[in-house]
Amino acid sequence: TLFRSHAPEGTVMRPSLARALALPAVLAFVCVAAQSPAAVIPIDDTRSLTASIKAQTRLSYEQGRVVDGSQTDGQFDGSVHRMYVILGGQMNPKLSTLAIFAGNRVGQAGRDASAIGVGTAFAVRDAWVRMDVADALRVQVGRMYVPFLRCFGTEGSFTIQTLDLPSCQASGLVPGLRAARDDGAVVWGNVSGGRGQYRVGVMDSSDVSAGAAPRFAGRVVVNLFRPEAGWFTTAAHLSGDAIVSLGAGVDHLANFDIDGRDHLGLTGDAYVSAPVTRDIRVIAEGSVTAVDQDDVGWSGTHYSASVGAVVASEGLPTGPLHPYIAYQKFEPAAAVVDPPSQDSELGVGLNLYPGRLGHAFKLTLDWSRVSPRDEDAYARVTAQTQLSF
């Protein structure tokens, strides 16, 4: 489904004793470890190694609803939503490498394969070597995110404004199962000091049929104020000068299935993060993506938008607050008779940053109203902790 439930339809999730004990233990670890920086191990003046850990724990409740004429019970689900171990190395001033080992939805019922959706269970999420010929010319080879959507380039989905990536983007925009990652080579670079950026990639479409042609993807970005010049984007800039980022992308894959169908995706997106007063900052983003898969599957138009405000007044006893509202919708092409989707989702949430403003430690509460096609809408409530160090 487009807006994926935490388990397949009809699955009743019963938390085990181990899971019930694991979540408080992880939370305690998060509270202590959030104050620690990433480890940097210098080798000499030009070489170094870095290591960091990012983790998200998640507890959700999904309202019961009618599915295929039968009433389902409300369902609780607790899991380690994401656990990333990130290792990097600087071999010399021009040669670097990065590897991300990821465990997604650990302990979640019905999720045990590393290539479902944007990846579940344990997988090598990224593993690449990069040669920096110049700031305007970098060559990256290995497994990496596809240079198409802005949300694909967020740093392991840990710095987003909303609770999670837009489901309509993460699940539906490519014909294969590895939505955000693929193996191949990308040439990219910054121009005008990072005011502009280009990325062009050729991927091997490792999750689709053996006869598939190479996958071509590309993205261009214009930064009107403060530049985002790195490989990953922060996605929710909580402080500093204003950022206005405009992007566009294309993703094409021929013969992605045994019937020889082609996949074409076109997208445009905008991101704004700007201070309004000394204590308040507004963050907004939106995207429109059109997908054509020869009128099957996900052919149609995908919409996603969110807006939030960071309130960082020193007088707040809770620490900085970050409320947001998000909306996403999928409109299938007219020729798609039975789209595998739910129609729309509206969510409101609140991010809390105990201690200080930043992405190192965050608590999130989120309420979403999911409106499936031709079914009654239902609610989902989620609480999440996030650690980055």
Tab-separated table of C-alpha atoms in Angstrom:
chain	number	residue	atom	x	y	z
A	1	THR	CA	0.000	0.000	0.000
A	2	LEU	CA	1.040	3.578	-0.510
A	3	PHE	CA	0.853	4.573	3.143
A	4	ARG	CA	2.182	1.385	4.629
A	5	SER	CA	0.760	0.107	7.889
A	6	HIS	CA	3.265	-1.289	10.372
A	7	ALA	CA	2.404	-4.833	9.284
A	8	PRO	CA	0.563	-6.476	6.385
A	9	GLU	CA	-3.223	-6.195	6.361
A	10	GLY	CA	-4.849	-8.613	8.759
A	11	THR	CA	-1.700	-9.127	10.827
A	12	VAL	CA	-2.258	-8.817	14.571
A	13	MET	CA	0.867	-7.510	16.254
A	14	ARG	CA	1.523	-8.810	19.759
A	15	PRO	CA	4.561	-7.271	21.441
A	16	SER	CA	6.841	-9.888	22.981
A	17	LEU	CA	8.410	-9.598	26.427
A	18	ALA	CA	11.815	-9.081	24.822
A	19	ARG	CA	10.496	-6.191	22.757
A	20	ALA	CA	8.739	-4.661	25.756
A	21	LEU	CA	12.002	-4.733	27.715
A	22	ALA	CA	14.168	-3.663	24.789
A	23	LEU	CA	12.427	-0.344	24.143
A	24	PRO	CA	12.993	1.122	27.639
A	25	ALA	CA	16.602	-0.088	27.508
A	26	VAL	CA	17.166	1.593	24.140
A	27	LEU	CA	15.525	4.772	25.414
A	28	ALA	CA	17.843	4.849	28.431
A	29	PHE	CA	20.827	4.330	26.140
A	30	VAL	CA	19.602	7.157	23.914
A	31	CYS	CA	19.326	9.582	26.833
A	32	VAL	CA	22.927	8.927	27.891
A	33	ALA	CA	24.596	8.568	24.520
A	34	ALA	CA	22.961	11.608	22.917
A	35	GLN	CA	25.515	13.847	24.571
A	36	SER	CA	28.465	12.068	22.904
A	37	PRO	CA	30.005	13.270	19.642
A	38	ALA	CA	30.911	11.082	16.697
A	39	ALA	CA	34.267	9.374	17.125
A	40	VAL	CA	37.074	10.732	14.958
A	41	ILE	CA	40.293	8.718	14.792
A	42	PRO	CA	43.171	10.632	13.157
A	43	ILE	CA	45.752	8.578	11.314
A	44	ASP	CA	48.005	11.402	10.152
A	45	ASP	CA	47.633	14.940	8.824
A	46	THR	CA	45.573	13.855	5.800
A	47	ARG	CA	43.936	10.581	6.840
A	48	SER	CA	41.272	9.863	9.434
A	49	LEU	CA	38.428	7.510	10.317
A	50	THR	CA	35.021	8.473	11.729
A	51	ALA	CA	32.267	6.440	13.352
A	52	SER	CA	28.786	7.378	14.526
A	53	ILE	CA	25.498	5.766	15.507
A	54	LYS	CA	21.964	6.920	14.765
A	55	ALA	CA	18.887	5.288	16.257
A	56	GLN	CA	15.120	5.733	16.352
A	57	THR	CA	12.714	3.844	18.592
A	58	ARG	CA	9.036	3.864	17.768
A	59	LEU	CA	5.730	2.992	19.432
A	60	SER	CA	2.494	3.376	17.479
A	61	TYR	CA	-1.209	2.668	17.784
A	62	GLU	CA	-3.378	2.226	14.707
A	63	GLN	CA	-7.141	2.522	14.977
A	64	GLY	CA	-9.231	-0.502	14.043
A	65	ARG	CA	-11.059	-0.288	10.712
A	66	VAL	CA	-13.049	-2.298	8.184
A	67	VAL	CA	-10.827	-4.255	5.780
A	68	ASP	CA	-12.457	-6.453	3.101
A	69	GLY	CA	-15.733	-6.297	4.993
A	70	SER	CA	-14.258	-7.349	8.358
A	71	GLN	CA	-13.657	-5.139	11.371
A	72	THR	CA	-10.050	-5.213	12.609
A	73	ASP	CA	-8.938	-4.461	16.148
A	74	GLY	CA	-6.766	-1.530	17.069
A	75	GLN	CA	-3.096	-2.469	16.923
A	76	PHE	CA	-0.040	-1.467	18.943
A	77	ASP	CA	3.437	-1.874	17.500
A	78	GLY	CA	6.810	-1.167	19.093
A	79	SER	CA	10.115	-1.439	17.294
A	80	VAL	CA	13.590	-0.063	16.829
A	81	HIS	CA	12.488	1.879	13.798
A	82	ARG	CA	15.995	2.614	12.557
A	83	MET	CA	19.477	1.786	13.797
A	84	TYR	CA	22.391	2.984	11.664
A	85	VAL	CA	26.101	2.458	12.182
A	86	ILE	CA	28.033	4.894	10.000
A	87	LEU	CA	31.719	4.465	9.178
A	88	GLY	CA	33.702	6.937	7.112
A	89	GLY	CA	37.256	7.474	6.056
A	90	GLN	CA	39.382	10.221	4.523
A	91	MET	CA	42.183	8.503	2.636
A	92	ASN	CA	43.748	11.694	1.307
A	93	PRO	CA	42.464	15.210	0.521
A	94	LYS	CA	40.691	13.950	-2.613
A	95	LEU	CA	39.660	10.380	-1.740
A	96	SER	CA	37.017	9.436	0.846
A	97	THR	CA	34.646	6.594	1.611
A	98	LEU	CA	31.446	6.026	3.565
A	99	ALA	CA	29.459	2.972	4.644
A	100	ILE	CA	26.083	2.885	6.414
A	101	PHE	CA	24.951	-0.384	8.003
A	102	ALA	CA	21.239	-0.080	8.699
A	103	GLY	CA	18.674	-2.027	10.652
A	104	ASN	CA	15.129	-0.866	9.959
A	105	ARG	CA	11.956	-1.883	11.779
A	106	VAL	CA	13.770	-4.357	14.005
A	107	GLY	CA	11.239	-6.362	15.998
A	108	GLN	CA	8.302	-5.385	13.805
A	109	ALA	CA	5.862	-8.079	12.774
A	110	GLY	CA	6.001	-9.136	9.141
A	111	ARG	CA	9.161	-7.187	8.317
A	112	ASP	CA	12.321	-9.243	7.949
A	113	ALA	CA	13.733	-8.589	4.477
A	114	SER	CA	16.414	-6.027	3.739
A	115	ALA	CA	14.959	-4.910	0.403
A	116	ILE	CA	11.300	-4.204	1.254
A	117	GLY	CA	10.322	-0.617	0.544
A	118	VAL	CA	13.160	1.651	1.605
A	119	GLY	CA	14.769	-1.282	3.389
A	120	THR	CA	13.895	-3.284	6.482
A	121	ALA	CA	15.820	-5.622	8.763
A	122	PHE	CA	19.645	-5.302	8.447
A	123	ALA	CA	21.280	-4.130	5.237
A	124	VAL	CA	24.220	-2.247	3.793
A	125	ARG	CA	22.371	0.963	3.014
A	126	ASP	CA	25.307	2.953	1.582
A	127	ALA	CA	28.834	1.930	0.626
A	128	TRP	CA	30.759	4.157	-1.733
A	129	VAL	CA	34.128	5.634	-2.608
A	130	ARG	CA	34.376	9.239	-3.785
A	131	MET	CA	37.047	11.085	-5.708
A	132	ASP	CA	36.918	14.888	-5.358
A	133	VAL	CA	38.581	16.160	-8.509
A	134	ALA	CA	37.277	19.643	-7.722
A	135	ASP	CA	34.293	21.121	-5.904
A	136	ALA	CA	32.491	21.202	-9.254
A	137	LEU	CA	33.451	17.616	-10.160
A	138	ARG	CA	33.123	14.660	-7.795
A	139	VAL	CA	32.879	11.020	-8.861
A	140	GLN	CA	31.135	8.594	-6.508
A	141	VAL	CA	30.948	4.818	-7.089
A	142	GLY	CA	29.120	2.162	-5.059
A	143	ARG	CA	25.707	1.924	-3.375
A	144	MET	CA	24.096	5.272	-2.708
A	145	TYR	CA	20.800	7.109	-2.843
A	146	VAL	CA	19.352	7.772	-6.277
A	147	PRO	CA	19.845	11.471	-7.199
A	148	PHE	CA	16.160	12.192	-7.801
A	149	LEU	CA	14.115	13.347	-4.786
A	150	ARG	CA	15.279	15.710	-2.067
A	151	CYS	CA	13.960	13.344	0.601
A	152	PHE	CA	16.132	10.510	-0.771
A	153	GLY	CA	19.164	12.607	0.120
A	154	THR	CA	18.315	13.333	3.732
A	155	GLU	CA	20.927	11.895	6.050
A	156	GLY	CA	19.499	8.478	6.782
A	157	SER	CA	16.037	10.020	7.409
A	158	PHE	CA	17.208	11.276	10.796
A	159	THR	CA	16.921	15.028	10.314
A	160	ILE	CA	13.499	15.311	8.735
A	161	GLN	CA	10.840	17.693	10.007
A	162	THR	CA	8.006	15.177	10.035
A	163	LEU	CA	7.976	11.798	11.754
A	164	ASP	CA	9.020	9.960	8.606
A	165	LEU	CA	9.642	10.319	4.906
A	166	PRO	CA	6.520	10.908	2.802
A	167	SER	CA	5.201	7.403	2.191
A	168	CYS	CA	4.084	8.265	-1.320
A	169	GLN	CA	7.680	9.123	-2.191
A	170	ALA	CA	9.467	6.430	-0.242
A	171	SER	CA	7.297	3.562	-1.465
A	172	GLY	CA	5.902	4.339	-4.858
A	173	LEU	CA	8.243	6.179	-7.148
A	174	VAL	CA	10.446	3.419	-8.508
A	175	PRO	CA	9.504	0.034	-9.931
A	176	GLY	CA	12.056	-1.913	-7.914
A	177	LEU	CA	12.101	-2.598	-4.214
A	178	ARG	CA	15.100	-0.475	-3.289
A	179	ALA	CA	13.293	2.846	-3.565
A	180	ALA	CA	15.957	5.208	-2.307
A	181	ARG	CA	19.174	3.260	-2.942
A	182	ASP	CA	20.785	1.631	-5.935
A	183	ASP	CA	24.252	0.533	-7.097
A	184	GLY	CA	26.134	2.525	-9.693
A	185	ALA	CA	28.091	5.726	-10.292
A	186	VAL	CA	27.165	9.375	-9.808
A	187	VAL	CA	28.986	12.451	-11.044
A	188	TRP	CA	28.074	15.556	-9.076
A	189	GLY	CA	29.393	18.921	-8.046
A	190	ASN	CA	28.752	22.417	-6.749
A	191	VAL	CA	28.834	25.593	-8.813
A	192	SER	CA	28.983	29.208	-7.660
A	193	GLY	CA	30.138	28.201	-4.201
A	194	GLY	CA	27.241	25.825	-3.669
A	195	ARG	CA	24.512	28.111	-4.986
A	196	GLY	CA	23.893	25.467	-7.592
A	197	GLN	CA	24.411	21.721	-7.590
A	198	TYR	CA	24.055	18.985	-10.202
A	199	ARG	CA	23.974	15.177	-9.862
A	200	VAL	CA	23.882	12.655	-12.715
A	201	GLY	CA	23.817	8.921	-12.046
A	202	VAL	CA	23.818	5.599	-13.890
A	203	MET	CA	22.507	2.716	-11.765
A	204	ASP	CA	22.222	-1.028	-12.352
A	205	SER	CA	18.592	-1.425	-11.137
A	206	SER	CA	19.608	-4.347	-8.960
A	207	ASP	CA	16.100	-5.045	-7.658
A	208	VAL	CA	14.225	-5.347	-10.938
A	209	SER	CA	14.191	-7.934	-13.706
A	210	ALA	CA	17.470	-9.198	-15.092
A	211	GLY	CA	16.733	-7.787	-18.540
A	212	ALA	CA	16.278	-4.220	-17.328
A	213	ALA	CA	18.274	-1.496	-19.009
A	214	PRO	CA	20.571	0.776	-16.982
A	215	ARG	CA	18.753	3.300	-14.824
A	216	PHE	CA	19.455	6.975	-15.450
A	217	ALA	CA	18.692	9.591	-12.816
A	218	GLY	CA	19.597	13.219	-12.360
A	219	ARG	CA	18.887	16.190	-10.168
A	220	VAL	CA	19.670	19.910	-10.231
A	221	VAL	CA	19.334	22.288	-7.287
A	222	VAL	CA	19.434	26.071	-6.965
A	223	ASN	CA	20.128	27.504	-3.490
A	224	LEU	CA	19.074	31.145	-3.327
A	225	PHE	CA	20.678	31.996	0.019
A	226	ARG	CA	22.757	29.730	2.250
A	227	PRO	CA	24.056	26.800	0.167
A	228	GLU	CA	23.606	23.093	0.846
A	229	ALA	CA	26.813	21.903	-0.754
A	230	GLY	CA	27.189	18.394	0.668
A	231	TRP	CA	26.120	14.957	-0.538
A	232	PHE	CA	23.436	14.699	2.165
A	233	THR	CA	20.957	17.468	2.916
A	234	THR	CA	20.023	18.279	6.492
A	235	ALA	CA	16.335	18.549	5.475
A	236	ALA	CA	15.301	20.475	8.604
A	237	HIS	CA	17.697	23.340	9.310
A	238	LEU	CA	16.880	24.466	12.825
A	239	SER	CA	19.069	27.567	13.043
A	240	GLY	CA	21.304	29.885	11.037
A	241	ASP	CA	20.594	32.073	8.034
A	242	ALA	CA	17.697	31.522	5.664
A	243	ILE	CA	17.760	28.667	3.162
A	244	VAL	CA	15.648	28.522	0.005
A	245	SER	CA	16.344	25.446	-2.124
A	246	LEU	CA	14.629	24.680	-5.429
A	247	GLY	CA	15.151	21.296	-7.076
A	248	ALA	CA	14.095	19.218	-10.060
A	249	GLY	CA	14.811	15.594	-10.949
A	250	VAL	CA	14.304	12.876	-13.532
A	251	ASP	CA	14.454	9.092	-13.150
A	252	HIS	CA	14.198	6.708	-16.121
A	253	LEU	CA	14.381	2.945	-16.390
A	254	ALA	CA	13.512	0.932	-19.504
A	255	ASN	CA	12.184	-2.647	-19.387
A	256	PHE	CA	11.741	-2.722	-15.636
A	257	ASP	CA	9.531	-5.833	-15.672
A	258	ILE	CA	9.006	-8.990	-17.731
A	259	ASP	CA	6.410	-7.196	-19.847
A	260	GLY	CA	8.978	-4.659	-21.012
A	261	ARG	CA	7.363	-1.633	-19.394
A	262	ASP	CA	9.265	1.620	-18.953
A	263	HIS	CA	9.451	3.801	-15.856
A	264	LEU	CA	9.717	7.598	-15.993
A	265	GLY	CA	9.591	9.927	-13.008
A	266	LEU	CA	9.692	13.741	-13.062
A	267	THR	CA	9.745	15.828	-9.908
A	268	GLY	CA	9.988	19.384	-8.659
A	269	ASP	CA	10.440	20.438	-5.044
A	270	ALA	CA	11.033	23.453	-2.834
A	271	TYR	CA	12.439	23.843	0.666
A	272	VAL	CA	12.441	26.952	2.865
A	273	SER	CA	13.947	27.464	6.318
A	274	ALA	CA	13.953	31.060	7.530
A	275	PRO	CA	14.097	32.931	10.855
A	276	VAL	CA	11.023	35.068	11.574
A	277	THR	CA	12.060	36.449	14.952
A	278	ARG	CA	14.971	35.768	17.291
A	279	ASP	CA	13.101	32.809	18.783
A	280	ILE	CA	10.945	31.535	15.907
A	281	ARG	CA	11.913	29.877	12.631
A	282	VAL	CA	9.587	28.658	9.879
A	283	ILE	CA	10.353	25.489	7.904
A	284	ALA	CA	8.322	24.436	4.865
A	285	GLU	CA	8.777	21.997	2.007
A	286	GLY	CA	6.727	20.564	-0.812
A	287	SER	CA	7.051	18.425	-3.919
A	288	VAL	CA	5.072	17.269	-6.920
A	289	THR	CA	6.129	14.100	-8.732
A	290	ALA	CA	4.633	12.592	-11.863
A	291	VAL	CA	5.279	8.900	-12.542
A	292	ASP	CA	4.549	6.991	-15.749
A	293	GLN	CA	4.910	3.206	-15.697
A	294	ASP	CA	2.831	2.474	-18.798
A	295	ASP	CA	-0.390	2.922	-16.798
A	296	VAL	CA	0.318	0.224	-14.222
A	297	GLY	CA	1.333	0.289	-10.583
A	298	TRP	CA	2.248	3.779	-9.456
A	299	SER	CA	1.443	5.755	-12.600
A	300	GLY	CA	-0.009	9.060	-11.441
A	301	THR	CA	0.866	12.200	-9.523
A	302	HIS	CA	2.267	12.284	-5.992
A	303	TYR	CA	1.941	15.368	-3.778
A	304	SER	CA	3.717	16.038	-0.501
A	305	ALA	CA	3.932	19.149	1.698
A	306	SER	CA	4.770	20.098	5.274
A	307	VAL	CA	5.143	23.294	7.271
A	308	GLY	CA	6.461	23.762	10.800
A	309	ALA	CA	7.814	26.331	13.226
A	310	VAL	CA	10.765	25.997	15.590
A	311	VAL	CA	10.240	27.906	18.848
A	312	ALA	CA	13.522	28.133	20.735
A	313	SER	CA	12.790	30.645	23.481
A	314	GLU	CA	15.028	30.294	26.523
A	315	GLY	CA	11.988	30.547	28.777
A	316	LEU	CA	10.448	27.276	27.621
A	317	PRO	CA	10.717	24.673	30.400
A	318	THR	CA	10.524	21.838	27.856
A	319	GLY	CA	13.340	23.089	25.669
A	320	PRO	CA	12.789	24.035	22.012
A	321	LEU	CA	9.441	23.074	20.450
A	322	HIS	CA	8.837	22.223	16.807
A	323	PRO	CA	5.181	21.715	15.804
A	324	TYR	CA	4.400	20.781	12.205
A	325	ILE	CA	1.598	19.743	9.875
A	326	ALA	CA	2.084	17.478	6.852
A	327	TYR	CA	-0.057	16.283	3.966
A	328	GLN	CA	0.469	13.770	1.171
A	329	LYS	CA	-1.727	12.461	-1.598
A	330	PHE	CA	-1.543	10.117	-4.579
A	331	GLU	CA	-3.723	10.659	-7.652
A	332	PRO	CA	-3.487	7.672	-10.027
A	333	ALA	CA	-3.523	8.106	-13.773
A	334	ALA	CA	-6.963	7.686	-15.330
A	335	ALA	CA	-5.903	4.476	-17.097
A	336	VAL	CA	-4.830	2.781	-13.839
A	337	VAL	CA	-7.848	0.657	-12.959
A	338	ASP	CA	-6.771	-0.663	-9.569
A	339	PRO	CA	-4.024	1.501	-8.054
A	340	PRO	CA	-2.236	-0.192	-5.115
A	341	SER	CA	-2.607	2.849	-2.889
A	342	GLN	CA	-4.283	4.671	-0.125
A	343	ASP	CA	-5.481	8.029	-1.218
A	344	SER	CA	-4.221	10.647	1.251
A	345	GLU	CA	-2.792	11.292	4.704
A	346	LEU	CA	-2.900	14.341	6.957
A	347	GLY	CA	-0.713	14.488	10.028
A	348	VAL	CA	0.181	16.882	12.831
A	349	GLY	CA	3.133	16.442	15.103
A	350	LEU	CA	5.446	17.939	17.688
A	351	ASN	CA	9.203	17.580	17.955
A	352	LEU	CA	10.867	18.169	21.325
A	353	TYR	CA	14.610	18.811	21.704
A	354	PRO	CA	15.472	18.151	25.391
A	355	GLY	CA	18.482	20.087	26.551
A	356	ARG	CA	19.371	21.961	23.382
A	357	LEU	CA	18.288	22.686	19.840
A	358	GLY	CA	19.715	20.173	17.382
A	359	HIS	CA	19.256	16.792	15.785
A	360	ALA	CA	21.361	14.873	18.307
A	361	PHE	CA	18.377	13.979	20.472
A	362	LYS	CA	14.706	14.425	19.619
A	363	LEU	CA	11.332	13.224	20.885
A	364	THR	CA	8.443	13.189	18.422
A	365	LEU	CA	4.691	12.830	18.835
A	366	ASP	CA	2.561	12.449	15.709
A	367	TRP	CA	-1.146	12.001	14.923
A	368	SER	CA	-2.154	11.080	11.363
A	369	ARG	CA	-5.494	10.668	9.631
A	370	VAL	CA	-5.162	8.122	6.811
A	371	SER	CA	-7.851	8.076	4.112
A	372	PRO	CA	-7.696	4.866	2.036
A	373	ARG	CA	-9.410	4.721	-1.308
A	374	ASP	CA	-13.047	3.561	-0.989
A	375	GLU	CA	-12.650	2.854	2.747
A	376	ASP	CA	-13.310	4.697	5.992
A	377	ALA	CA	-10.504	6.889	7.270
A	378	TYR	CA	-8.601	5.789	10.377
A	379	ALA	CA	-6.167	7.358	12.832
A	380	ARG	CA	-2.592	6.471	13.746
A	381	VAL	CA	-0.760	7.832	16.798
A	382	THR	CA	3.017	7.473	17.059
A	383	ALA	CA	5.696	8.350	19.601
A	384	GLN	CA	9.349	8.231	18.642
A	385	THR	CA	12.790	8.920	20.092
A	386	GLN	CA	15.752	9.848	17.930
A	387	LEU	CA	19.463	9.780	18.660
A	388	SER	CA	22.394	10.899	16.529
A	389	PHE	CA	25.955	10.865	17.775
